[in-house]
CSV table of C-alpha atoms and ligand atoms in Angstrom, one decimal:
chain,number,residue,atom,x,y,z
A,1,UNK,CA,-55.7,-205.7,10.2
A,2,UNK,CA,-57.8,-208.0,11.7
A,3,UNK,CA,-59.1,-206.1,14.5
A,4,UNK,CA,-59.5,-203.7,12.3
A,5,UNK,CA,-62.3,-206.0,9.8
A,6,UNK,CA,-63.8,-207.1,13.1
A,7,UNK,CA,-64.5,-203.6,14.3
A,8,UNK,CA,-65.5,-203.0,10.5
A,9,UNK,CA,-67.8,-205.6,10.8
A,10,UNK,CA,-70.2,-204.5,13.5
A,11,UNK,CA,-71.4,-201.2,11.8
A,12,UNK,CA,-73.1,-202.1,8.6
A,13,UNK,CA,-72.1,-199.2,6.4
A,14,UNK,CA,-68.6,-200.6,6.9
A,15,UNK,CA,-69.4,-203.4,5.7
A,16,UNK,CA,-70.5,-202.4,2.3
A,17,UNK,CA,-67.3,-200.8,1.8
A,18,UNK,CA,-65.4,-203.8,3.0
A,19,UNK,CA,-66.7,-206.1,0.5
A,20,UNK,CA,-66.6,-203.7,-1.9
A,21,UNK,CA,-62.9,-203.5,-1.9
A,22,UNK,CA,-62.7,-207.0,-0.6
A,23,UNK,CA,-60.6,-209.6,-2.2
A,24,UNK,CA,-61.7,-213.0,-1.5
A,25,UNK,CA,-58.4,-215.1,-0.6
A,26,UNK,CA,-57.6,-212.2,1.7
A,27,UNK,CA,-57.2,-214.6,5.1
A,28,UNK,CA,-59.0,-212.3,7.3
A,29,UNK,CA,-61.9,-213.4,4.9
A,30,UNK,CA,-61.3,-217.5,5.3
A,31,UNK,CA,-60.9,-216.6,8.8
A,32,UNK,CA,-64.0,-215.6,9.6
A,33,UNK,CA,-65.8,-217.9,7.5
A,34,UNK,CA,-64.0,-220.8,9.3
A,35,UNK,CA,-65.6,-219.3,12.1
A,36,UNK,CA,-68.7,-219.2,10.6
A,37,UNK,CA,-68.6,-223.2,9.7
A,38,UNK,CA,-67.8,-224.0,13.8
A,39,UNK,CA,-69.7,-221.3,14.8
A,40,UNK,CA,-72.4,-223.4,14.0
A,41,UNK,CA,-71.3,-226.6,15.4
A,42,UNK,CA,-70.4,-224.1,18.8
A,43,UNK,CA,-73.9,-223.1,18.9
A,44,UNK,CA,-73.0,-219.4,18.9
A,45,UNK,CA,-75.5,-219.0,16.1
A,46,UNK,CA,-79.3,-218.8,17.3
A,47,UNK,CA,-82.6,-217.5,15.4
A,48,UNK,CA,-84.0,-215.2,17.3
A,49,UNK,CA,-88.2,-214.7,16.0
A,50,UNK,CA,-89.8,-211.5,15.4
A,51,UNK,CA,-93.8,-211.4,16.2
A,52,UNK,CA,-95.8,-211.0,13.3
A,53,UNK,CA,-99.0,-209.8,14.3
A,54,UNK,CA,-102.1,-210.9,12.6
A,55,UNK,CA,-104.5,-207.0,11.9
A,56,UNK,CA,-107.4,-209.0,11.7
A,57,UNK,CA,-107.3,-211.5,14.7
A,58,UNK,CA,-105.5,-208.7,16.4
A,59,UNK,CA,-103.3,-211.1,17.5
A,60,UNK,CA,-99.5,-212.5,17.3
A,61,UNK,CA,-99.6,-216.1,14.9
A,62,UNK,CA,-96.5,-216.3,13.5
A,63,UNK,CA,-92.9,-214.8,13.3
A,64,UNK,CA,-89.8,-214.2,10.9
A,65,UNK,CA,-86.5,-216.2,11.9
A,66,UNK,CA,-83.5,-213.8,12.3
A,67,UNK,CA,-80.4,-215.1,12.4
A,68,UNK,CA,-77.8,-214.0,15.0
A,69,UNK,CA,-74.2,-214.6,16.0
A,70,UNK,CA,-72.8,-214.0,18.8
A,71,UNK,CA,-69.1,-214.4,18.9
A,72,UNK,CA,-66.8,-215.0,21.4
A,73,UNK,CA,-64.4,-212.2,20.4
A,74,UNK,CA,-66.5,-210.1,17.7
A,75,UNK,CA,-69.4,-210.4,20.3
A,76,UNK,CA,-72.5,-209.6,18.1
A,77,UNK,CA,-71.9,-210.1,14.4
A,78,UNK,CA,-75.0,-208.8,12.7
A,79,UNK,CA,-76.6,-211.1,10.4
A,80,UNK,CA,-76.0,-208.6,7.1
A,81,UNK,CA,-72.1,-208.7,7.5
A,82,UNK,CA,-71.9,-212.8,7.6
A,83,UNK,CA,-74.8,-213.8,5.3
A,84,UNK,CA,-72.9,-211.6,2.4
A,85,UNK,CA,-69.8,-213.1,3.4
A,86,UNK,CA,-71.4,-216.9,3.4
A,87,UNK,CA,-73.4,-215.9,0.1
A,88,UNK,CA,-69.8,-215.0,-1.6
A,89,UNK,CA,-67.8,-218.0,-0.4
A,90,UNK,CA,-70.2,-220.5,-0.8
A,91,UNK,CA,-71.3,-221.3,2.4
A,92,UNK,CA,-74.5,-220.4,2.6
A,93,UNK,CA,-76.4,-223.4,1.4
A,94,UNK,CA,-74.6,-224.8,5.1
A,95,UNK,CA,-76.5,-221.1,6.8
A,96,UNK,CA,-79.6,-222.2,5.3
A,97,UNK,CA,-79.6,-225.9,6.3
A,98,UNK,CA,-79.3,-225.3,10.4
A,99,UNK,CA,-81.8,-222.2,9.9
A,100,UNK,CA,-84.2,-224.9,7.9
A,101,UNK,CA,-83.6,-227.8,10.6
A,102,UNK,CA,-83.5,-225.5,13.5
A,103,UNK,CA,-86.5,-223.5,12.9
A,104,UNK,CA,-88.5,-226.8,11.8
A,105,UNK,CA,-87.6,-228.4,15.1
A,106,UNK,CA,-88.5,-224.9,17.0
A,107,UNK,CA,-92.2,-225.5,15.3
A,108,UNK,CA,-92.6,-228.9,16.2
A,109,UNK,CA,-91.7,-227.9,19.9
A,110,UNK,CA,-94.2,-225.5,19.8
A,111,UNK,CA,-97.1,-227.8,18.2
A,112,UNK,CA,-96.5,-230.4,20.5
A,113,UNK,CA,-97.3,-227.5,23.0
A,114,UNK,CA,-100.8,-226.8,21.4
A,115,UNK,CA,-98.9,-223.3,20.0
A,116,UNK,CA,-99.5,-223.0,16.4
A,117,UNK,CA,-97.3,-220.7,15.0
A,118,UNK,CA,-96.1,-220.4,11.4
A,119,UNK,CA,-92.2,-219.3,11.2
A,120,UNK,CA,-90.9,-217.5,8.0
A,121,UNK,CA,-87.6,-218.2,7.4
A,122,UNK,CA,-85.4,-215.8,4.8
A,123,UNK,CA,-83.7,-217.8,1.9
A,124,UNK,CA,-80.7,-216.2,0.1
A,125,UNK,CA,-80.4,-215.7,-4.0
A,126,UNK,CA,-78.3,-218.9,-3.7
A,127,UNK,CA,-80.0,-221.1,-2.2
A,128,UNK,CA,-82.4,-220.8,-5.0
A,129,UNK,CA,-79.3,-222.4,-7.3
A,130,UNK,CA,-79.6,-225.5,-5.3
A,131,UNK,CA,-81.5,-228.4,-6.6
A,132,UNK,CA,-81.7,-230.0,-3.2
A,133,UNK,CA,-83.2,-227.8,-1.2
A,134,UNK,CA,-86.9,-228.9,-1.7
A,135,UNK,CA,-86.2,-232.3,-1.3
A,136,UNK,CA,-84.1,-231.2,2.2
A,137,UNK,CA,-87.4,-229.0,3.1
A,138,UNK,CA,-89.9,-231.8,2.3
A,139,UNK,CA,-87.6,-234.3,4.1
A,140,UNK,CA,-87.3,-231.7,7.3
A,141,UNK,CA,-91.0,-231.6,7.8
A,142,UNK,CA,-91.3,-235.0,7.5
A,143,UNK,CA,-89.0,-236.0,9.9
A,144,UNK,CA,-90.5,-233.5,12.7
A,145,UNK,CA,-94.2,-234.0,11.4
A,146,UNK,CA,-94.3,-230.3,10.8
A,147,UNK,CA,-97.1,-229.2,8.8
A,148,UNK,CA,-96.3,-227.8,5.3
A,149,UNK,CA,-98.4,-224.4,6.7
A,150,UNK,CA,-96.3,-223.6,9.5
A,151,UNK,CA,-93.2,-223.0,7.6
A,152,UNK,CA,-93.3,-220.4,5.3
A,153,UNK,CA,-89.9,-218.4,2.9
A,154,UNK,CA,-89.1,-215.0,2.5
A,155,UNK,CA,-87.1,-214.4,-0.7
A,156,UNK,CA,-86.3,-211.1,-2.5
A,157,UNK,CA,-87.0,-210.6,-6.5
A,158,UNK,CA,-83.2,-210.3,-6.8
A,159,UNK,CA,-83.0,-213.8,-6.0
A,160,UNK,CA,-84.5,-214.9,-9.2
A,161,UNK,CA,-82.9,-212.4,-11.1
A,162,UNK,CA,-79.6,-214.1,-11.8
A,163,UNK,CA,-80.3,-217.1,-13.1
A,164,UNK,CA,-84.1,-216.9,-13.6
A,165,UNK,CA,-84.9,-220.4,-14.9
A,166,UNK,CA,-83.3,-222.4,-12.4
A,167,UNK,CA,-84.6,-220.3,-9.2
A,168,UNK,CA,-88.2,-220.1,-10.5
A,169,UNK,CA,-88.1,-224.1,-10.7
A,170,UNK,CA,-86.8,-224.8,-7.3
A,171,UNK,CA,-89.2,-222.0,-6.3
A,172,UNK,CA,-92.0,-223.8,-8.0
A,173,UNK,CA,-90.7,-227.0,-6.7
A,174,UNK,CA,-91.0,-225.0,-2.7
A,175,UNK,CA,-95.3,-224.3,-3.6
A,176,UNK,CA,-95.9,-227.1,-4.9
A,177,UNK,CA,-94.9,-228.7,-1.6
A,178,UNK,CA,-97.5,-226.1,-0.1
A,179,UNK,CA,-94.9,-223.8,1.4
A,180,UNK,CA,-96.3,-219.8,1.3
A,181,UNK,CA,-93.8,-217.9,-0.2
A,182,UNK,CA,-93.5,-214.2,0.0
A,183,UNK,CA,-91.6,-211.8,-2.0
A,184,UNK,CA,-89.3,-209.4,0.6
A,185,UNK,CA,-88.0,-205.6,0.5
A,186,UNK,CA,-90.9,-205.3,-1.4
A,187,UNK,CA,-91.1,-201.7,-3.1
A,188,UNK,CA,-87.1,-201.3,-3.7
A,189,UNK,CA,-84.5,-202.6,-5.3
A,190,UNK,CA,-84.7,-205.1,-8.0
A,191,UNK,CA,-88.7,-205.3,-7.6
A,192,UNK,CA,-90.1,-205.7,-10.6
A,193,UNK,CA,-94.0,-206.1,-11.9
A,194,UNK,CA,-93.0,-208.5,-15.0
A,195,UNK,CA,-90.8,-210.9,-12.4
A,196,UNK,CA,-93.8,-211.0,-10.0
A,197,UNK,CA,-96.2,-212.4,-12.4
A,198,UNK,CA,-93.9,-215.3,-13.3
A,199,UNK,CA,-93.3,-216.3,-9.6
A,200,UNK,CA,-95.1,-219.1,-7.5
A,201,UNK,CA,-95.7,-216.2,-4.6
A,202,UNK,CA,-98.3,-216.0,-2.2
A,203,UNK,CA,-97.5,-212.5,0.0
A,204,UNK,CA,-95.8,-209.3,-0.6
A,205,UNK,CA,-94.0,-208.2,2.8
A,206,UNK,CA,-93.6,-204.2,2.1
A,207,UNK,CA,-90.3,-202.9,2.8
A,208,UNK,CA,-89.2,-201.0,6.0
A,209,UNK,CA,-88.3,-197.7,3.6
A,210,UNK,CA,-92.4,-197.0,3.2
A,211,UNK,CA,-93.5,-198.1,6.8
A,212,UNK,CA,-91.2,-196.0,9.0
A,213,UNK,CA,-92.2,-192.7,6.7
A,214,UNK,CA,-96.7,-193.6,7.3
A,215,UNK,CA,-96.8,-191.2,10.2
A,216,UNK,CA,-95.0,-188.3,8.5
A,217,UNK,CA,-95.2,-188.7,5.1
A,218,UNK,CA,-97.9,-188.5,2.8
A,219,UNK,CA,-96.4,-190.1,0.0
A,220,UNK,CA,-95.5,-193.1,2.0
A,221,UNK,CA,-99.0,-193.7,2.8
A,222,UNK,CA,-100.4,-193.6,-0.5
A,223,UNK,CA,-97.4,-196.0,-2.1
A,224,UNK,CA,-98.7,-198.8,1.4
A,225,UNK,CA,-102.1,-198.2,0.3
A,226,UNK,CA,-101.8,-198.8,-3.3
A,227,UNK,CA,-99.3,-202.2,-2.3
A,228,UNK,CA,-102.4,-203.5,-0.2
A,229,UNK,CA,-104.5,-202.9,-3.2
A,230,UNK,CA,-102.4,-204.4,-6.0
A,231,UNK,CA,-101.3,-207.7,-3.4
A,232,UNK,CA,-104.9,-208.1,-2.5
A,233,UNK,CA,-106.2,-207.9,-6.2
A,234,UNK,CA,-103.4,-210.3,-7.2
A,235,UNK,CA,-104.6,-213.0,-4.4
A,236,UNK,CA,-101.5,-212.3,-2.2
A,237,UNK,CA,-101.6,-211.6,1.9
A,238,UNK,CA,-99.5,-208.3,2.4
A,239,UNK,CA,-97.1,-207.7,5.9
A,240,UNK,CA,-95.6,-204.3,6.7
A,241,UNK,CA,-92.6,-204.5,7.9
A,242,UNK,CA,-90.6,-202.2,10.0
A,243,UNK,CA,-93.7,-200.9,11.7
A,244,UNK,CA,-91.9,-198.5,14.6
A,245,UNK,CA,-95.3,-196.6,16.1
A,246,UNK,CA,-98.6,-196.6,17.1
A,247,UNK,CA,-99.9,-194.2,13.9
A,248,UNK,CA,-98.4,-197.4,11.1
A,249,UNK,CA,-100.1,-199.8,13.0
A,250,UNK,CA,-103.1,-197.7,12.7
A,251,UNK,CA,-103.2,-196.9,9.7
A,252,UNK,CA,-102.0,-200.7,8.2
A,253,UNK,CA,-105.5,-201.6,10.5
A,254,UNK,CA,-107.7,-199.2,8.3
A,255,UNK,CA,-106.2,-200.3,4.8
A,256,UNK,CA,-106.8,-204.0,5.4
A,257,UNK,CA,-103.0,-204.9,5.6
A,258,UNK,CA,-102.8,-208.9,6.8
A,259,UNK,CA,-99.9,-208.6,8.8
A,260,UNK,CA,-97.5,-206.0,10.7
A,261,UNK,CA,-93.9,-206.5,12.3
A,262,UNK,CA,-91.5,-204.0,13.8
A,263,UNK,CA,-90.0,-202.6,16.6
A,264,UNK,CA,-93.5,-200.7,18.2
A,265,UNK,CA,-94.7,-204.5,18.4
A,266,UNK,CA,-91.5,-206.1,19.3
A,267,UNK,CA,-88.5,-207.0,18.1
A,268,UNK,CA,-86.7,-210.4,17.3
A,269,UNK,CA,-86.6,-212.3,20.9
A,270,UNK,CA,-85.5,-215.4,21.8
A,271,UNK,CA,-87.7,-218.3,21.8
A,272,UNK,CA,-88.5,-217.9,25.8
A,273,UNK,CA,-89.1,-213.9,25.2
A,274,UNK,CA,-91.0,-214.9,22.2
A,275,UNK,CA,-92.9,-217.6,23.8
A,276,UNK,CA,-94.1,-215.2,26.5
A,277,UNK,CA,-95.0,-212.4,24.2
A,278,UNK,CA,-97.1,-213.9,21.8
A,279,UNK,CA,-99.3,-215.8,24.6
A,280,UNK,CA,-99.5,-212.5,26.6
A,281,UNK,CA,-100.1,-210.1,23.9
A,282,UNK,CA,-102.5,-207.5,24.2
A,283,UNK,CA,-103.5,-204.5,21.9
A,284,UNK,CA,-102.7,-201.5,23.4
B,1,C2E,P1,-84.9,-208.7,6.4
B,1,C2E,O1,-85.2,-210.1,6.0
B,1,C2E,O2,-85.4,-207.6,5.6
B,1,C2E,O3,-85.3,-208.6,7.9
B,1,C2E,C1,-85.8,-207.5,8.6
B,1,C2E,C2,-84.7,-206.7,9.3
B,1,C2E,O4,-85.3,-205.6,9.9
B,1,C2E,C3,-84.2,-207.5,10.6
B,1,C2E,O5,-82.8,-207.1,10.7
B,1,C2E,C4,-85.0,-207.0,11.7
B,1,C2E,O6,-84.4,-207.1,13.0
B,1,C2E,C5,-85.2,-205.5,11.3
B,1,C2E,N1,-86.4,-204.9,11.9
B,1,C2E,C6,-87.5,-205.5,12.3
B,1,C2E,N2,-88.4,-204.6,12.7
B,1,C2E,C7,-87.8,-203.4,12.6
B,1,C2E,C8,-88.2,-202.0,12.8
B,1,C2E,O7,-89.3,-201.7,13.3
B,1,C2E,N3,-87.4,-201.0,12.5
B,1,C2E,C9,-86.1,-201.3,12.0
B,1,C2E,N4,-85.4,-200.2,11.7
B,1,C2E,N5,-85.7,-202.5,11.7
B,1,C2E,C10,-86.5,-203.5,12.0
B,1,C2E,P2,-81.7,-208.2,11.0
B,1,C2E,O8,-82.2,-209.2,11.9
B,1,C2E,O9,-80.5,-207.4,11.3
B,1,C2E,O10,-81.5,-208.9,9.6
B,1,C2E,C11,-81.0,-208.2,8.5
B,1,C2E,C12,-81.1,-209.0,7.2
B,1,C2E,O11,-80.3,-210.2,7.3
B,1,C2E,C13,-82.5,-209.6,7.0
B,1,C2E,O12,-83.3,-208.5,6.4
B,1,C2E,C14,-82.2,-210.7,6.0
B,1,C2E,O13,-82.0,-210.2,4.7
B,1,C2E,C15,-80.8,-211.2,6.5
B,1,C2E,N6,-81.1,-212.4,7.4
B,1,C2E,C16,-81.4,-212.5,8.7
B,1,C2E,N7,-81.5,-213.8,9.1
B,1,C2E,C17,-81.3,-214.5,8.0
B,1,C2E,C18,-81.3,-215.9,7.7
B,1,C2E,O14,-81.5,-216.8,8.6
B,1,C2E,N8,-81.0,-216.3,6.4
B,1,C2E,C19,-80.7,-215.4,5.4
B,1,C2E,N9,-80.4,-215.9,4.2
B,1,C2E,N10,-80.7,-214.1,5.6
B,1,C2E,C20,-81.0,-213.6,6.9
B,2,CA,CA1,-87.2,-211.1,5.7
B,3,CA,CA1,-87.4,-207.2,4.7
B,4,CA,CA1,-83.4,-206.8,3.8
């Protein structure tokens, strides 16, 4: 059975239907959080960063954290299969700690280097329950004499959906530190107009679904347009994510979208790859 959730686990569509049916005191389940917790302390887990490119300096000045695991016997456990499974058993606020304190330490690596990067880490609909975590964030940059700019959160809507009162505090609580937020996945799902205007946001980051589809499809350019248009009248920067060829990145250019990420630029690398990417970048 176990090999059997391990293979499961390295194909995403498998792992819907495993947590689906899932019961949580099944022990292949503790197993592999256990894992998870030393994991950690094994430094099997790394962020890997993914250039974002800046459309108007035409240049790379920041980049998303992605989480990855790389286990001894799994080998590559991708980060959707083990966040769900951290979000469900608790142990995500532990995730979210070592991605805070590792990419904070990453940034004041790279400023001590003259390299001015911001890094947008993802937060979980959890981690919006907890209390602590501006007080952790605040402390974080503190203690590495990060500046407040260079760190930056990704969240989705759905995170504030649950329990609206408590996440839209700790997410006020995150800007008014100065921390940009941005709203992810934007376009699908649980995105809603009404939530957006309550949150302290600063960037919509369009989802994948619209960007791959602005070569071929019609429809999918019109919905990017109009998402520029609405983030830009409502004060907020705009990224495309998911931006797989040379036509997207066009077309993001001419419609005044701040910031594109995906594949056709590069994808998440590790800090020497990313290192050597952003520095040598060129367009074209
Ligand atoms: P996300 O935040 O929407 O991240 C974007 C995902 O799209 C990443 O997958 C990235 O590698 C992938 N991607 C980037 N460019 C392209 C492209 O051009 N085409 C396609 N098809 N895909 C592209 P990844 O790294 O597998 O992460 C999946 C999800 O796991 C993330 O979705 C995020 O929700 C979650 N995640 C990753 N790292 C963390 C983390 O440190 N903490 C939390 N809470 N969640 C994380
Ligand atoms: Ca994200
Ligand atoms: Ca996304
Ligand atoms: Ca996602």
């Amino acid at each position: 059975a176990e090999i059997a959730l391990f293979a499961a686990l390295r194909v995403p569509q498998a792992v819907a239907f495993y947590d689906a049916a899932s019961d949580p005191h099944r022990p292949e389940r503790l197993s592999l959080m256990g894992d998870l917790r030393d994991a950690i302390e094994r430094n099997e887990v790394v962020l890997h960063y993914q250039p974002k490119m800046s459309l108007r300096e035409q240049a790379i000045d920041g980049a998303e954290a992605l989480i990855r695991w790389q286990h001894p016997k799994l080998g590559f456990v991708p980060p959707d299969a083990f966040i769900t499974l951290a979000e469900e058993t608790g142990n995500i606020h532990r995730v979210t700690r070592w991605v805070l304190a590792t990419a904070i330490s990453q940034l004041q690596r790279w400023s001590s280097q003259g390299l001015n990067w911001h890094v947008a880490v993802n937060l979980s609909a959890r981690d919006l329950h907890d209390l602590e975590l501006p007080r952790r964030v605040a402390h974080l940059l503190t203690l590495h004499k990060v500046k407040v700019e260079q760190l930056r959160l990704e969240i989705t809507e759905s995170a504030v959906i649950g329990e609206p009162v408590i996440a839209i505090q700790v997410l006020r609580e995150l800007a008014d530190l100065g921390l940009r937020i941005a709203i992810d996945d934007f376009g699908v799902g649980q995105s809603s107009l009404a939530y957006l205007r309550k949150l302290p946001v600063h960037e919509l980051k369009i989802d994948k679904m619209f960007v791959q589809g602005l070569a071929t499809h019609a429809d999918d350019r019109m919905i990017v347009r109009s998402i520029v248009e609405l983030a830009h009248r409502l004060g907020y920067g705009v990224t495309a994510e998911g931006v797989e060829d040379a036509a997207a990145l066009a077309y993001l250019t001419k419609i005044g979208c701040d910031h594109a990420q995906g594949h056709f630029l590069a994808p998440a690398l590790d800090t020497d790859s990313f290192e050597n990417f952003a520095i040598g970048f060129e367009v074209g």
